[in-house]
Tab-separated table of C-alpha atoms in Angstrom:
chain	number	residue	atom	x	y	z
A	12	UNK	CA	6.790	-18.774	-19.283
A	13	UNK	CA	6.013	-17.070	-15.967
A	14	UNK	CA	4.131	-13.788	-15.796
A	15	UNK	CA	3.583	-11.663	-12.683
A	16	UNK	CA	0.630	-9.269	-12.540
A	17	UNK	CA	1.675	-6.438	-10.237
A	18	UNK	CA	-1.586	-4.758	-9.253
A	19	UNK	CA	-2.617	-1.410	-7.780
A	20	UNK	CA	-5.961	0.380	-7.449
A	21	UNK	CA	-5.263	3.088	-10.013
A	22	UNK	CA	-2.416	5.192	-11.351
A	23	UNK	CA	-3.174	8.373	-13.337
A	24	UNK	CA	-0.458	9.141	-15.861
A	25	UNK	CA	-1.297	12.849	-16.129
A	26	UNK	CA	-3.662	15.465	-14.712
A	27	UNK	CA	-5.930	14.692	-17.685
A	28	UNK	CA	-6.448	11.201	-16.253
A	29	UNK	CA	-7.606	12.309	-12.796
A	30	UNK	CA	-11.293	12.907	-13.578
A	31	UNK	CA	-11.680	9.765	-15.753
A	32	UNK	CA	-10.028	7.844	-12.904
A	33	UNK	CA	-12.632	8.924	-10.356
A	34	UNK	CA	-15.441	8.586	-12.894
A	35	UNK	CA	-14.396	4.948	-13.314
A	36	UNK	CA	-14.379	4.488	-9.520
A	37	UNK	CA	-17.959	5.860	-9.466
A	38	UNK	CA	-18.970	3.341	-12.165
A	39	UNK	CA	-19.315	5.889	-14.949
A	40	UNK	CA	-20.895	8.723	-12.976
A	41	UNK	CA	-18.998	11.987	-13.262
A	42	UNK	CA	-18.230	13.417	-9.797
A	43	UNK	CA	-20.047	16.688	-8.902
A	44	UNK	CA	-18.134	19.897	-9.801
A	45	UNK	CA	-17.108	20.626	-6.197
A	46	UNK	CA	-15.741	17.099	-5.839
A	47	UNK	CA	-13.868	17.392	-9.144
A	48	UNK	CA	-12.305	20.671	-7.994
A	49	UNK	CA	-11.265	19.113	-4.675
A	50	UNK	CA	-9.761	16.034	-6.341
A	51	UNK	CA	-7.886	18.038	-8.955
A	52	UNK	CA	-6.559	20.418	-6.291
A	53	UNK	CA	-5.201	17.519	-4.259
A	54	UNK	CA	-3.271	16.100	-7.205
A	55	UNK	CA	-1.957	19.550	-8.163
A	56	UNK	CA	-0.868	20.103	-4.564
A	57	UNK	CA	1.587	17.253	-4.984
A	58	UNK	CA	3.691	19.433	-7.227
A	59	UNK	CA	4.890	16.199	-8.812
A	60	UNK	CA	3.633	13.183	-10.708
A	61	UNK	CA	1.383	10.646	-9.012
A	62	UNK	CA	3.772	8.629	-6.809
A	63	UNK	CA	1.826	5.387	-7.116
A	64	UNK	CA	2.014	5.427	-10.919
A	65	UNK	CA	5.724	6.172	-10.920
A	66	UNK	CA	6.555	3.629	-8.226
A	67	UNK	CA	4.561	0.709	-9.575
A	68	UNK	CA	6.080	1.009	-13.045
A	69	UNK	CA	9.614	1.121	-11.681
A	70	UNK	CA	8.887	-1.751	-9.274
A	71	UNK	CA	7.687	-3.906	-12.175
A	72	UNK	CA	10.889	-3.262	-14.126
A	73	UNK	CA	13.110	-3.809	-11.096
A	74	UNK	CA	11.280	-6.963	-10.025
A	75	UNK	CA	11.543	-8.444	-13.504
A	76	UNK	CA	15.280	-7.793	-13.542
A	77	UNK	CA	15.746	-9.288	-10.055
A	78	UNK	CA	13.769	-12.424	-10.900
A	79	UNK	CA	15.577	-12.995	-14.184
A	80	UNK	CA	18.825	-13.203	-12.218
A	81	UNK	CA	17.382	-16.017	-10.097
A	82	UNK	CA	15.332	-18.140	-12.541
A	83	UNK	CA	16.266	-20.260	-15.508
A	84	UNK	CA	12.948	-19.889	-17.296
A	85	UNK	CA	11.718	-16.589	-18.823
A	86	UNK	CA	9.835	-14.230	-16.499
A	87	UNK	CA	7.949	-11.044	-17.287
A	88	UNK	CA	6.250	-8.561	-14.905
A	89	UNK	CA	3.177	-6.570	-15.949
A	90	UNK	CA	1.468	-3.609	-14.300
A	91	UNK	CA	-2.326	-3.771	-14.001
A	92	UNK	CA	-4.883	-1.460	-12.394
A	93	UNK	CA	-8.549	-1.548	-11.489
A	94	UNK	CA	-9.519	2.015	-12.347
A	95	UNK	CA	-6.900	3.236	-14.851
A	96	UNK	CA	-5.196	1.788	-17.895
A	97	UNK	CA	-3.889	-0.822	-18.332
A	98	UNK	CA	-6.947	-2.568	-16.894
A	99	UNK	CA	-6.715	-6.092	-15.464
A	100	UNK	CA	-8.621	-7.888	-18.299
A	101	UNK	CA	-6.509	-6.166	-20.972
A	102	UNK	CA	-3.276	-7.062	-19.197
A	103	UNK	CA	-4.293	-10.711	-18.802
A	104	UNK	CA	-5.195	-10.832	-22.496
A	105	UNK	CA	-1.771	-9.419	-23.394
A	106	UNK	CA	-0.106	-11.996	-21.174
A	107	UNK	CA	-1.945	-14.829	-22.915
A	108	UNK	CA	-0.828	-13.488	-26.292
A	109	UNK	CA	2.740	-13.295	-24.972
A	110	UNK	CA	2.620	-16.999	-24.176
A	111	UNK	CA	2.430	-16.820	-20.389
A	112	UNK	CA	1.507	-20.218	-18.950
A	113	UNK	CA	2.009	-19.515	-15.237
A	114	UNK	CA	0.267	-16.420	-13.867
A	115	UNK	CA	1.224	-14.997	-10.475
A	116	UNK	CA	-0.957	-12.286	-8.961
A	117	UNK	CA	0.908	-9.848	-6.715
A	118	UNK	CA	-0.878	-6.790	-5.280
A	119	UNK	CA	0.746	-3.625	-3.980
A	120	UNK	CA	-0.953	-4.386	-0.641
A	121	UNK	CA	1.000	-6.350	2.003
A	122	UNK	CA	-2.237	-7.152	3.870
A	123	UNK	CA	-5.320	-8.737	2.364
A	124	UNK	CA	-7.651	-5.821	1.679
A	125	UNK	CA	-10.983	-6.263	-0.092
A	126	UNK	CA	-9.436	-4.736	-3.214
A	127	UNK	CA	-6.523	-7.165	-3.218
A	128	UNK	CA	-8.873	-10.094	-2.693
A	129	UNK	CA	-11.095	-8.947	-5.567
A	130	UNK	CA	-8.014	-8.649	-7.802
A	131	UNK	CA	-7.011	-12.269	-7.174
A	132	UNK	CA	-10.584	-13.401	-7.845
A	133	UNK	CA	-10.879	-11.375	-11.063
A	134	UNK	CA	-7.727	-12.860	-12.560
A	135	UNK	CA	-8.875	-16.368	-11.640
A	136	UNK	CA	-12.270	-15.771	-13.276
A	137	UNK	CA	-10.732	-14.446	-16.498
A	138	UNK	CA	-8.385	-17.430	-16.759
A	139	UNK	CA	-10.876	-20.111	-15.689
A	140	UNK	CA	-11.387	-21.345	-19.250
A	141	UNK	CA	-7.687	-21.342	-20.140
A	142	UNK	CA	-5.226	-24.184	-19.622
A	143	UNK	CA	-2.803	-22.193	-17.487
A	144	UNK	CA	-1.544	-22.204	-13.902
A	145	UNK	CA	-2.682	-19.386	-11.623
A	146	UNK	CA	-0.831	-18.704	-8.367
A	147	UNK	CA	-1.991	-16.024	-5.946
A	148	UNK	CA	0.728	-14.442	-3.804
A	149	UNK	CA	-1.140	-14.063	-0.523
A	150	UNK	CA	-0.324	-13.847	3.176
A	151	UNK	CA	3.168	-12.442	2.650
A	152	UNK	CA	2.742	-9.648	5.189
A	153	UNK	CA	5.217	-11.315	7.570
A	154	UNK	CA	7.855	-12.171	4.991
A	155	UNK	CA	11.257	-11.679	6.676
A	156	UNK	CA	12.705	-9.486	3.915
A	157	UNK	CA	9.597	-7.303	3.839
A	158	UNK	CA	9.756	-6.882	7.615
A	159	UNK	CA	13.370	-5.763	7.287
A	160	UNK	CA	12.230	-3.039	4.868
A	161	UNK	CA	9.568	-1.761	7.242
A	162	UNK	CA	11.901	-2.010	10.229
A	163	UNK	CA	14.346	0.243	8.407
A	164	UNK	CA	11.656	2.830	7.571
A	165	UNK	CA	10.120	2.958	11.046
A	166	UNK	CA	13.433	2.872	12.899
A	167	UNK	CA	14.839	5.737	10.828
A	168	UNK	CA	11.778	7.895	11.503
A	169	UNK	CA	11.767	7.033	15.208
A	170	UNK	CA	15.466	7.784	15.612
A	171	UNK	CA	14.928	11.118	13.877
A	172	UNK	CA	13.036	12.231	16.966
A	173	UNK	CA	15.069	14.168	19.583
A	174	UNK	CA	16.760	11.638	21.867
A	175	UNK	CA	15.188	13.131	24.980
A	176	UNK	CA	11.676	12.705	23.540
A	177	UNK	CA	11.914	9.221	22.062
A	178	UNK	CA	10.480	7.572	25.179
A	179	UNK	CA	7.341	9.722	24.718
A	180	UNK	CA	7.189	9.205	20.940
A	181	UNK	CA	4.385	7.024	19.593
A	182	UNK	CA	4.310	5.150	16.284
A	183	UNK	CA	0.902	5.336	14.617
A	184	UNK	CA	0.376	2.692	11.951
A	185	UNK	CA	-2.448	3.277	9.495
A	186	UNK	CA	-4.498	1.580	6.826
A	187	UNK	CA	-7.630	2.813	5.073
A	188	UNK	CA	-10.709	2.357	7.234
A	189	UNK	CA	-13.655	0.309	6.030
A	190	UNK	CA	-17.250	-0.193	7.180
A	191	UNK	CA	-17.413	-2.279	10.345
A	192	UNK	CA	-18.359	-5.876	9.616
A	193	UNK	CA	-16.833	-8.579	11.784
A	194	UNK	CA	-16.730	-11.173	9.001
A	195	UNK	CA	-15.317	-8.841	6.328
A	196	UNK	CA	-12.915	-7.102	8.726
A	197	UNK	CA	-11.443	-10.164	10.420
A	198	UNK	CA	-8.636	-11.060	8.006
A	199	UNK	CA	-7.910	-7.403	7.236
A	200	UNK	CA	-7.546	-6.405	10.878
A	201	UNK	CA	-5.682	-9.579	11.878
A	202	UNK	CA	-3.033	-9.190	9.181
A	203	UNK	CA	-2.749	-5.482	9.930
A	204	UNK	CA	-2.120	-6.242	13.606
A	205	UNK	CA	0.360	-9.024	12.830
A	206	UNK	CA	2.377	-6.805	10.495
A	207	UNK	CA	2.412	-3.822	12.868
A	208	UNK	CA	3.357	-6.037	15.802
A	209	UNK	CA	6.186	-7.716	13.884
A	210	UNK	CA	7.623	-4.370	12.707
A	211	UNK	CA	7.451	-2.893	16.206
A	212	UNK	CA	9.153	-5.925	17.712
A	213	UNK	CA	11.933	-5.839	15.109
A	214	UNK	CA	12.448	-2.088	15.575
A	215	UNK	CA	12.149	-2.370	19.385
A	216	UNK	CA	9.290	0.119	19.485
A	217	UNK	CA	7.123	-0.094	22.612
A	218	UNK	CA	4.663	2.746	22.046
A	219	UNK	CA	2.752	1.781	18.910
A	220	UNK	CA	-0.909	1.832	17.913
A	221	UNK	CA	-3.240	0.643	15.166
A	222	UNK	CA	-5.145	3.575	13.679
A	223	UNK	CA	-7.163	4.165	10.532
A	224	UNK	CA	-7.370	6.949	8.004
A	225	UNK	CA	-10.289	8.283	5.970
A	226	UNK	CA	-12.631	7.353	8.826
A	227	UNK	CA	-12.894	10.728	10.589
A	228	UNK	CA	-16.541	11.522	11.314
A	229	UNK	CA	-17.828	8.297	9.716
A	230	UNK	CA	-20.130	6.321	11.987
A	231	UNK	CA	-19.836	2.553	11.717
A	232	UNK	CA	-16.305	2.545	10.269
A	233	UNK	CA	-13.168	0.998	11.742
A	234	UNK	CA	-11.340	3.263	14.184
A	235	UNK	CA	-9.722	5.010	15.904
A	236	UNK	CA	-8.953	7.669	13.330
A	237	UNK	CA	-5.260	8.586	13.297
A	238	UNK	CA	-5.934	12.300	13.835
A	239	UNK	CA	-8.233	11.671	16.792
A	240	UNK	CA	-5.617	9.344	18.262
A	241	UNK	CA	-2.997	12.080	18.163
A	242	UNK	CA	-5.099	14.337	20.370
A	243	UNK	CA	-5.858	11.481	22.777
A	244	UNK	CA	-2.224	10.420	23.143
A	245	UNK	CA	-1.033	14.002	23.477
A	246	UNK	CA	-3.447	14.399	26.363
A	247	UNK	CA	-1.719	11.400	27.959
A	248	UNK	CA	1.743	12.902	27.562
A	249	UNK	CA	2.932	12.027	24.035
A	250	UNK	CA	5.716	14.333	22.827
A	251	UNK	CA	6.193	13.021	19.301
A	252	UNK	CA	4.515	10.974	16.576
A	253	UNK	CA	5.747	8.756	13.755
A	254	UNK	CA	3.198	7.748	11.111
A	255	UNK	CA	3.553	4.637	8.972
A	256	UNK	CA	1.155	3.409	6.294
A	257	UNK	CA	0.821	-0.373	5.923
A	258	UNK	CA	-1.889	-0.802	3.281
A	259	UNK	CA	0.294	-0.108	0.250
A	260	UNK	CA	3.985	-0.391	-0.520
A	261	UNK	CA	3.740	2.849	-2.497
A	262	UNK	CA	2.094	6.128	-1.558
A	263	UNK	CA	-1.110	7.168	-3.285
A	264	UNK	CA	-2.253	10.777	-3.217
A	265	UNK	CA	-4.744	10.134	-0.409
A	266	UNK	CA	-2.361	8.445	2.013
A	267	UNK	CA	0.452	10.832	1.029
A	268	UNK	CA	-1.395	13.780	2.535
A	269	UNK	CA	-3.430	12.035	5.248
A	270	UNK	CA	-0.468	10.619	7.151
A	271	UNK	CA	1.928	13.337	6.017
A	272	UNK	CA	1.116	17.045	5.919
A	273	UNK	CA	-2.297	16.689	7.584
A	274	UNK	CA	-0.785	14.938	10.603
A	275	UNK	CA	2.138	17.356	10.619
A	276	UNK	CA	-0.268	20.293	10.945
A	277	UNK	CA	-1.789	18.663	14.042
A	278	UNK	CA	1.665	18.129	15.532
A	279	UNK	CA	2.517	21.781	14.940
A	280	UNK	CA	-0.700	22.721	16.709
A	281	UNK	CA	0.175	20.436	19.630
A	282	UNK	CA	3.803	21.573	19.565
A	283	UNK	CA	5.185	18.061	19.368
A	284	UNK	CA	7.684	16.487	16.977
A	285	UNK	CA	6.624	14.599	13.870
A	286	UNK	CA	8.135	12.261	11.290
A	287	UNK	CA	6.508	10.206	8.573
A	288	UNK	CA	8.108	6.827	7.916
A	289	UNK	CA	9.014	6.471	4.268
A	290	UNK	CA	6.950	4.128	2.114
A	291	UNK	CA	8.898	1.056	0.900
A	292	UNK	CA	8.327	2.363	-2.632
A	293	UNK	CA	10.558	1.395	-5.523
A	294	UNK	CA	13.768	1.085	-3.531
A	295	UNK	CA	16.286	-1.727	-3.961
A	296	UNK	CA	15.370	-3.433	-0.690
A	297	UNK	CA	11.652	-3.425	-1.558
A	298	UNK	CA	12.278	-5.014	-4.940
A	299	UNK	CA	14.485	-7.691	-3.396
A	300	UNK	CA	11.768	-8.437	-0.824
A	301	UNK	CA	9.138	-8.766	-3.556
A	302	UNK	CA	11.440	-11.079	-5.496
A	303	UNK	CA	11.733	-13.300	-2.420
A	304	UNK	CA	7.935	-13.287	-2.032
A	305	UNK	CA	7.421	-14.326	-5.662
A	306	UNK	CA	10.053	-17.066	-5.387
A	307	UNK	CA	8.264	-18.474	-2.338
A	308	UNK	CA	5.027	-18.606	-4.360
A	309	UNK	CA	6.507	-20.438	-7.375
A	310	UNK	CA	6.719	-24.230	-7.100
A	311	UNK	CA	10.285	-25.583	-7.178
A	312	UNK	CA	11.601	-26.196	-10.660
């Protein structure tokens, strides 16, 4: 029986989970009161449930349904998270009890981040003493069906810009920044560039840039920061911006605001047009792309 572990960093199920979530990230240390207030305020500002939690659960159900239509043998998809329940070790244990003999690890990240890499390694370590097959779905950032999803999202946002300003509209791709280290950054940056380049080529976008978020004011982190880049490009004549996140298929609360309302405020200040490309999320085309990626990873029957 085949089991897919669909992984994300963390997915609070309610406002009650927010503080335990960040306490787990800080390895058991409760965040200071001012940090707790800031974190809670950000989640409340959503005015909705955590999008990552909602999306990943629906993706797992949709992916399982899509794969069952294409495979003869039984397939089940499980959600697993690093910093919220259900945790990776508990999910793997459940899968073993369910009789899974082939484990496929599939992260929410199209590019190989440090978190995605650690997830693959953790599952392998847990299953090292078990007589099972472990397959890691890696390097799928240029999958043709996935590129079609991103092309659709970017093209729609770009074409939303006024026709007369499209030539001066710039697409700003983003991923979370990380401390600069040539060895650790190499695969991350290379896959990021390859994905952004492939999307831009498919969507026929000429003005596009790699930027990073969560790096503003941090010395020794990957840049340029997306917000700084907006000011620079505006000074060079940019009349519109489209933002597109490439680290995760689904929005988390941090990326939701950083490339959304926070960038929109800057565009209002600069008096230029703005559109955020939709995340692939739990849409039909995303689920079909993930099914194709899983099928490519499974040896032929």
